[in-house]
PDB file of C-alpha atoms in Angstrom:
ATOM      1  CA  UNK A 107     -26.539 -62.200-191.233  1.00 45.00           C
ATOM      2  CA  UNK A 108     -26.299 -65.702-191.392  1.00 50.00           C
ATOM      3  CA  UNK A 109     -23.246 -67.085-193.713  1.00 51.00           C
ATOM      4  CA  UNK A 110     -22.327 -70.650-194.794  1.00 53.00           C
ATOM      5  CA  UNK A 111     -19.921 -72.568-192.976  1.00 50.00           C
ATOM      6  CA  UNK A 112     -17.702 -73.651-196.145  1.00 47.00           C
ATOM      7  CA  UNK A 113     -16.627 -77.406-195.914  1.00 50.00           C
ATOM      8  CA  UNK A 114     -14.463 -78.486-198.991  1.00 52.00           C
ATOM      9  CA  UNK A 115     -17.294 -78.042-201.378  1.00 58.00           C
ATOM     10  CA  UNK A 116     -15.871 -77.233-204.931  1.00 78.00           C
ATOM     11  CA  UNK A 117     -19.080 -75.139-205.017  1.00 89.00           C
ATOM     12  CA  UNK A 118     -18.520 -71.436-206.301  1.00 92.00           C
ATOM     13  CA  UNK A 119     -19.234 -68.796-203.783  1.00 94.00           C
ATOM     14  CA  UNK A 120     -22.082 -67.621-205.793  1.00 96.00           C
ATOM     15  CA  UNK A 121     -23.504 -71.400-205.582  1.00 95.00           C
ATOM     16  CA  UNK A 122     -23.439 -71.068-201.725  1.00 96.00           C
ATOM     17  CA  UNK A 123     -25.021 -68.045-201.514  1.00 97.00           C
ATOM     18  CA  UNK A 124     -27.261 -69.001-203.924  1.00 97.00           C
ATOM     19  CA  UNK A 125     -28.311 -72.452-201.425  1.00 98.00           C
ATOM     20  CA  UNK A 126     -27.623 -70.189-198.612  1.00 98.00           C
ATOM     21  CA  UNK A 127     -30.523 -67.972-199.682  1.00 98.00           C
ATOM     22  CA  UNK A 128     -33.049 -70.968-200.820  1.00 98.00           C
ATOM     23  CA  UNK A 129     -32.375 -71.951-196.923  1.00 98.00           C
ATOM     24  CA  UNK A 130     -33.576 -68.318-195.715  1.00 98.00           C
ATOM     25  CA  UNK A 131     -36.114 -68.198-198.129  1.00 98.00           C
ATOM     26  CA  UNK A 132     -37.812 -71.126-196.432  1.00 98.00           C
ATOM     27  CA  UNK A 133     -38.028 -69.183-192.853  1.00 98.00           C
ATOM     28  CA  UNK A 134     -39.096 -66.321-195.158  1.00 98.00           C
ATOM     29  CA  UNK A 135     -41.818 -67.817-197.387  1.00 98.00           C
ATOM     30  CA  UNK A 136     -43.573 -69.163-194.447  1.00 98.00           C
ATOM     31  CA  UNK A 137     -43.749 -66.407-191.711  1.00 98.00           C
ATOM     32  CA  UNK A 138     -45.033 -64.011-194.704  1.00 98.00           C
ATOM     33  CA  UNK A 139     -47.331 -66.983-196.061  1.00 98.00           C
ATOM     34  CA  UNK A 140     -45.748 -66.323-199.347  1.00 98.00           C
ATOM     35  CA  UNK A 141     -46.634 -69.534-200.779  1.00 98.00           C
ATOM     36  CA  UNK A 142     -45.254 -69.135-204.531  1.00 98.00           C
ATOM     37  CA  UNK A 143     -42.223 -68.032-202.789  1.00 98.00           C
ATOM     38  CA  UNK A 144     -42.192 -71.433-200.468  1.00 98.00           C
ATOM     39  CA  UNK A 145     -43.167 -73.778-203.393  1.00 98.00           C
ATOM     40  CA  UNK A 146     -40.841 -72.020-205.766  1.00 98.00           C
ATOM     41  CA  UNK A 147     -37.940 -73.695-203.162  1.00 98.00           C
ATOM     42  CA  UNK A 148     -38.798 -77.388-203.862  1.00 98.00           C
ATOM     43  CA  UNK A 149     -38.319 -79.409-206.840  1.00 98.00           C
ATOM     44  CA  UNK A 150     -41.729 -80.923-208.191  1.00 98.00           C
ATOM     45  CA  UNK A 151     -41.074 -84.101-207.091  1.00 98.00           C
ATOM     46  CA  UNK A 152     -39.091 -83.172-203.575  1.00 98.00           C
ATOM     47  CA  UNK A 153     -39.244 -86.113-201.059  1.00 98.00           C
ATOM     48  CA  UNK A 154     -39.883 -84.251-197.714  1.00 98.00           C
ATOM     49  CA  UNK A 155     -39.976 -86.062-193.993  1.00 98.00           C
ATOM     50  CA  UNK A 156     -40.865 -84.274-191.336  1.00 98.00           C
ATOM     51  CA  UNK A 157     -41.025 -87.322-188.857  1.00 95.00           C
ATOM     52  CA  UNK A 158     -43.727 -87.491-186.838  1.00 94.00           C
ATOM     53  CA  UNK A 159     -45.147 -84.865-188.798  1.00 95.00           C
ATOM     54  CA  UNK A 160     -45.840 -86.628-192.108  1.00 97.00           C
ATOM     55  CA  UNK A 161     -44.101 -87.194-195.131  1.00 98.00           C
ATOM     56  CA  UNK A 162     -44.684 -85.817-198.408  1.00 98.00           C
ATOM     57  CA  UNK A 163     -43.565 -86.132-202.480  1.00 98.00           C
ATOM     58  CA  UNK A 164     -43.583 -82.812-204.825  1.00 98.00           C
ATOM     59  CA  UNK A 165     -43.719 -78.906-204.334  1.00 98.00           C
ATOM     60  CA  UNK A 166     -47.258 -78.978-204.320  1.00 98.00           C
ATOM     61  CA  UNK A 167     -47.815 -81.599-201.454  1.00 98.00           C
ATOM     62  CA  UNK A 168     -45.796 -79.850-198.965  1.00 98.00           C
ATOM     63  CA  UNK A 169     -46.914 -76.525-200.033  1.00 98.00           C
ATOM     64  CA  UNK A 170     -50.096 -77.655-199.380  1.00 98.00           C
ATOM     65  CA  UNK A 171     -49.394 -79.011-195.840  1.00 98.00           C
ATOM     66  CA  UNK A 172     -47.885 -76.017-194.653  1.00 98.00           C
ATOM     67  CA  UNK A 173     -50.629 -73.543-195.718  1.00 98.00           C
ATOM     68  CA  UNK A 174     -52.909 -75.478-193.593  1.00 97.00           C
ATOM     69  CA  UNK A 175     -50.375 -75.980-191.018  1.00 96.00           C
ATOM     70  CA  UNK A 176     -50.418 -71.882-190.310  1.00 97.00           C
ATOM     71  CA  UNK A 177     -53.566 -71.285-191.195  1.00 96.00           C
ATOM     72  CA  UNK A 178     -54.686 -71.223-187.423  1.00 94.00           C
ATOM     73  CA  UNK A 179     -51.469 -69.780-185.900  1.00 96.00           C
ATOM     74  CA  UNK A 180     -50.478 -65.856-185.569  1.00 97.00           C
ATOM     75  CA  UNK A 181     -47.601 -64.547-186.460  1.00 97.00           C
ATOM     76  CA  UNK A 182     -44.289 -66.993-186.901  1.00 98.00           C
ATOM     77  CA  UNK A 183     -40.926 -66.827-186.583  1.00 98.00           C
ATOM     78  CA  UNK A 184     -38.841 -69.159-188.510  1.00 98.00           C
ATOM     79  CA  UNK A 185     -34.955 -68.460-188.475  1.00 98.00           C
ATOM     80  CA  UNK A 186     -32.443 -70.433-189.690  1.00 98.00           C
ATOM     81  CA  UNK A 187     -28.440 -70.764-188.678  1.00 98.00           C
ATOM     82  CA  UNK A 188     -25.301 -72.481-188.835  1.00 98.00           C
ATOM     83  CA  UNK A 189     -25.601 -73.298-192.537  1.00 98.00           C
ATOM     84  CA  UNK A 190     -23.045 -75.970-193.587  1.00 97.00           C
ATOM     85  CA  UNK A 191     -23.139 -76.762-197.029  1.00 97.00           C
ATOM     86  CA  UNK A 192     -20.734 -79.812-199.370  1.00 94.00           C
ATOM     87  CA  UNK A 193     -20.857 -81.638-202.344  1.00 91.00           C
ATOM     88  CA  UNK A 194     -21.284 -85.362-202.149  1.00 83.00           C
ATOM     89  CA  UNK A 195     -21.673 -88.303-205.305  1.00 77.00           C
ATOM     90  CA  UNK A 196     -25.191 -87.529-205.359  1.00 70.00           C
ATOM     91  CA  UNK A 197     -25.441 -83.434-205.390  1.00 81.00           C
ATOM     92  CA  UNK A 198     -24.959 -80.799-202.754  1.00 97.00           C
ATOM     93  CA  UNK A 199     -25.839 -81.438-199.162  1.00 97.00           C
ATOM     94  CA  UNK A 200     -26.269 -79.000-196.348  1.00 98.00           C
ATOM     95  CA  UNK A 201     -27.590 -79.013-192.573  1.00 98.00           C
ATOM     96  CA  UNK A 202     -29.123 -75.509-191.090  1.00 98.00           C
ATOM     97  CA  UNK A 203     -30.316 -74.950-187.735  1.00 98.00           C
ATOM     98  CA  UNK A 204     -34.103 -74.384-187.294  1.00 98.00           C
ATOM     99  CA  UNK A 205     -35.893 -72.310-184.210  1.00 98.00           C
ATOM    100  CA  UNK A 206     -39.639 -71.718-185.110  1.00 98.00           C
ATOM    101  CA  UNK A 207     -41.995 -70.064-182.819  1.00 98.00           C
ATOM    102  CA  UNK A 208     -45.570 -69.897-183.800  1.00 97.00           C
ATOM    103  CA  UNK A 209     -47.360 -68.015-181.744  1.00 98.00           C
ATOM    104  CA  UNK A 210     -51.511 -68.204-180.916  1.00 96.00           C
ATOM    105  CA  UNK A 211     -54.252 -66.578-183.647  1.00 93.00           C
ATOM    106  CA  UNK A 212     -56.558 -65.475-180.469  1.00 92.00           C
ATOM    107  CA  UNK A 213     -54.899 -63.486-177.137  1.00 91.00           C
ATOM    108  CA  UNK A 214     -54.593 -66.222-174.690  1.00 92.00           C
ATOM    109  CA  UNK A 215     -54.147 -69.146-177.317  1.00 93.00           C
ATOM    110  CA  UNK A 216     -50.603 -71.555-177.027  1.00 94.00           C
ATOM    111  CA  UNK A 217     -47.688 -70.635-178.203  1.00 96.00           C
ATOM    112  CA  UNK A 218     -45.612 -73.177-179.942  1.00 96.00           C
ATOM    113  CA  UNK A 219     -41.762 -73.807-180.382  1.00 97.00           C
ATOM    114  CA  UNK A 220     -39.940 -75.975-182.645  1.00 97.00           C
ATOM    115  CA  UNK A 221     -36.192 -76.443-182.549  1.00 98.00           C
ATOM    116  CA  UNK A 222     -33.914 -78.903-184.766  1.00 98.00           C
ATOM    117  CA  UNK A 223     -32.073 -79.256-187.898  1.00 98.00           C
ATOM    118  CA  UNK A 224     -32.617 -79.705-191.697  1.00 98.00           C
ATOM    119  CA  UNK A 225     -30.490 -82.593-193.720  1.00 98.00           C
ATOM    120  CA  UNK A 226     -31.089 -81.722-197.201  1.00 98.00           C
ATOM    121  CA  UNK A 227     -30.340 -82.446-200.503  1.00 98.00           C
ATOM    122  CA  UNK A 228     -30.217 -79.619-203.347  1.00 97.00           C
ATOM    123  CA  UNK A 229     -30.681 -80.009-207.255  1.00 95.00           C
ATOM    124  CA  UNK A 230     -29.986 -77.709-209.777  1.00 93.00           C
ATOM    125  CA  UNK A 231     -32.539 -77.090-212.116  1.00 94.00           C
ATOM    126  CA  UNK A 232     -33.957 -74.829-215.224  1.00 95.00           C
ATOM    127  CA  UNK A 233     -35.018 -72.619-211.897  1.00 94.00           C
ATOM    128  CA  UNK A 234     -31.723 -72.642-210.155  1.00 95.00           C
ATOM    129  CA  UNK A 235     -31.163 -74.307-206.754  1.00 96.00           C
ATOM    130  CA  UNK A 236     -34.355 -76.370-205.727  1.00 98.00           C
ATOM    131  CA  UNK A 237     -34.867 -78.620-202.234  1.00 98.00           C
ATOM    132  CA  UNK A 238     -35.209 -81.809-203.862  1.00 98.00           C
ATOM    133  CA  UNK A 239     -34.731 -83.810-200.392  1.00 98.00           C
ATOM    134  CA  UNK A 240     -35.003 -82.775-196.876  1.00 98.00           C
ATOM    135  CA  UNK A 241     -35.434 -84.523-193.349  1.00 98.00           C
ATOM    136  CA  UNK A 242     -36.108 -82.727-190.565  1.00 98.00           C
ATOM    137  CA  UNK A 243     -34.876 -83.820-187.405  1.00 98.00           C
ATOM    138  CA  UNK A 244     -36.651 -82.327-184.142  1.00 98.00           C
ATOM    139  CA  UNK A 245     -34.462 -81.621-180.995  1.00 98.00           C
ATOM    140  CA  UNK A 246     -37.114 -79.632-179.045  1.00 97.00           C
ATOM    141  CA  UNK A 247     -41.174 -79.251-179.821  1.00 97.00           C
ATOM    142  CA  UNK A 248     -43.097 -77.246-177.308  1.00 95.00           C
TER     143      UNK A 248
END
């Protein structure tokens, strides 16, 4: 099980797991293509860069991007690791580890592997702990 690397955050231990498990729920929402799930995890007007990739504003944008995004691929396998999480002026900040392997629709078809790390920024909201900022930051793409 993954667990979140504590750093000073005056966060209560329910907070963290509660960020922790947005974080999971990510990986989770898109390898079962449980899309209410993944746009539950955003706030509706989440700033998202992906880098080369795109960019995109609100829930609904990046939602959308990512069904269409999988919609060709087989099975995935997003997992997510070494989950730091801190409060800063402006909210609660964390950085996970992301290794995503997407592998082909058809026998024969490429496989695909994406490896880097997640700066994001959480809110809390009326539905708990939303995304409300995230930058991903590729170290591998294959």
């Amino acid at each position: 099980m993954n667990q979140a690397v504590r750093v000073g955050t005056g966060l209560s231990a329910q907070d963290e797991r509660a960020i922790s498990a947005i974080l999971i729920a990510y990986a989770t929402g898109i390898d079962q293509r449980d899309w209410l799930l993944f746009h539950s995890l955003f706030t509706f007007d989440c700033e998202i860069d992906y880098g080369g990739f795109g960019k995109w504003h609100g829930a609904t944008a990046i939602t959308e991007y990512m069904k269409q995004a999988h919609a060709n691929v087989g099975p995935t396998l997003h997992r997510i690791s070494n989950i730091e999480i801190h409060s800063a002026n402006d909210g609660v900040l964390t950085r996970s580890y992301v290794d995503a392997l997407l592998t082909p629709l058809n026998e024969g078809g490429p496989t695909h592997r994406g490896i880097g790390y997640y700066d994001d920024q959480f809110a809390r909201t009326g539905s708990g702990w939303q995304i409300a900022r995230r930058q991903f930051h590729a170290v591998l793409l294959e």
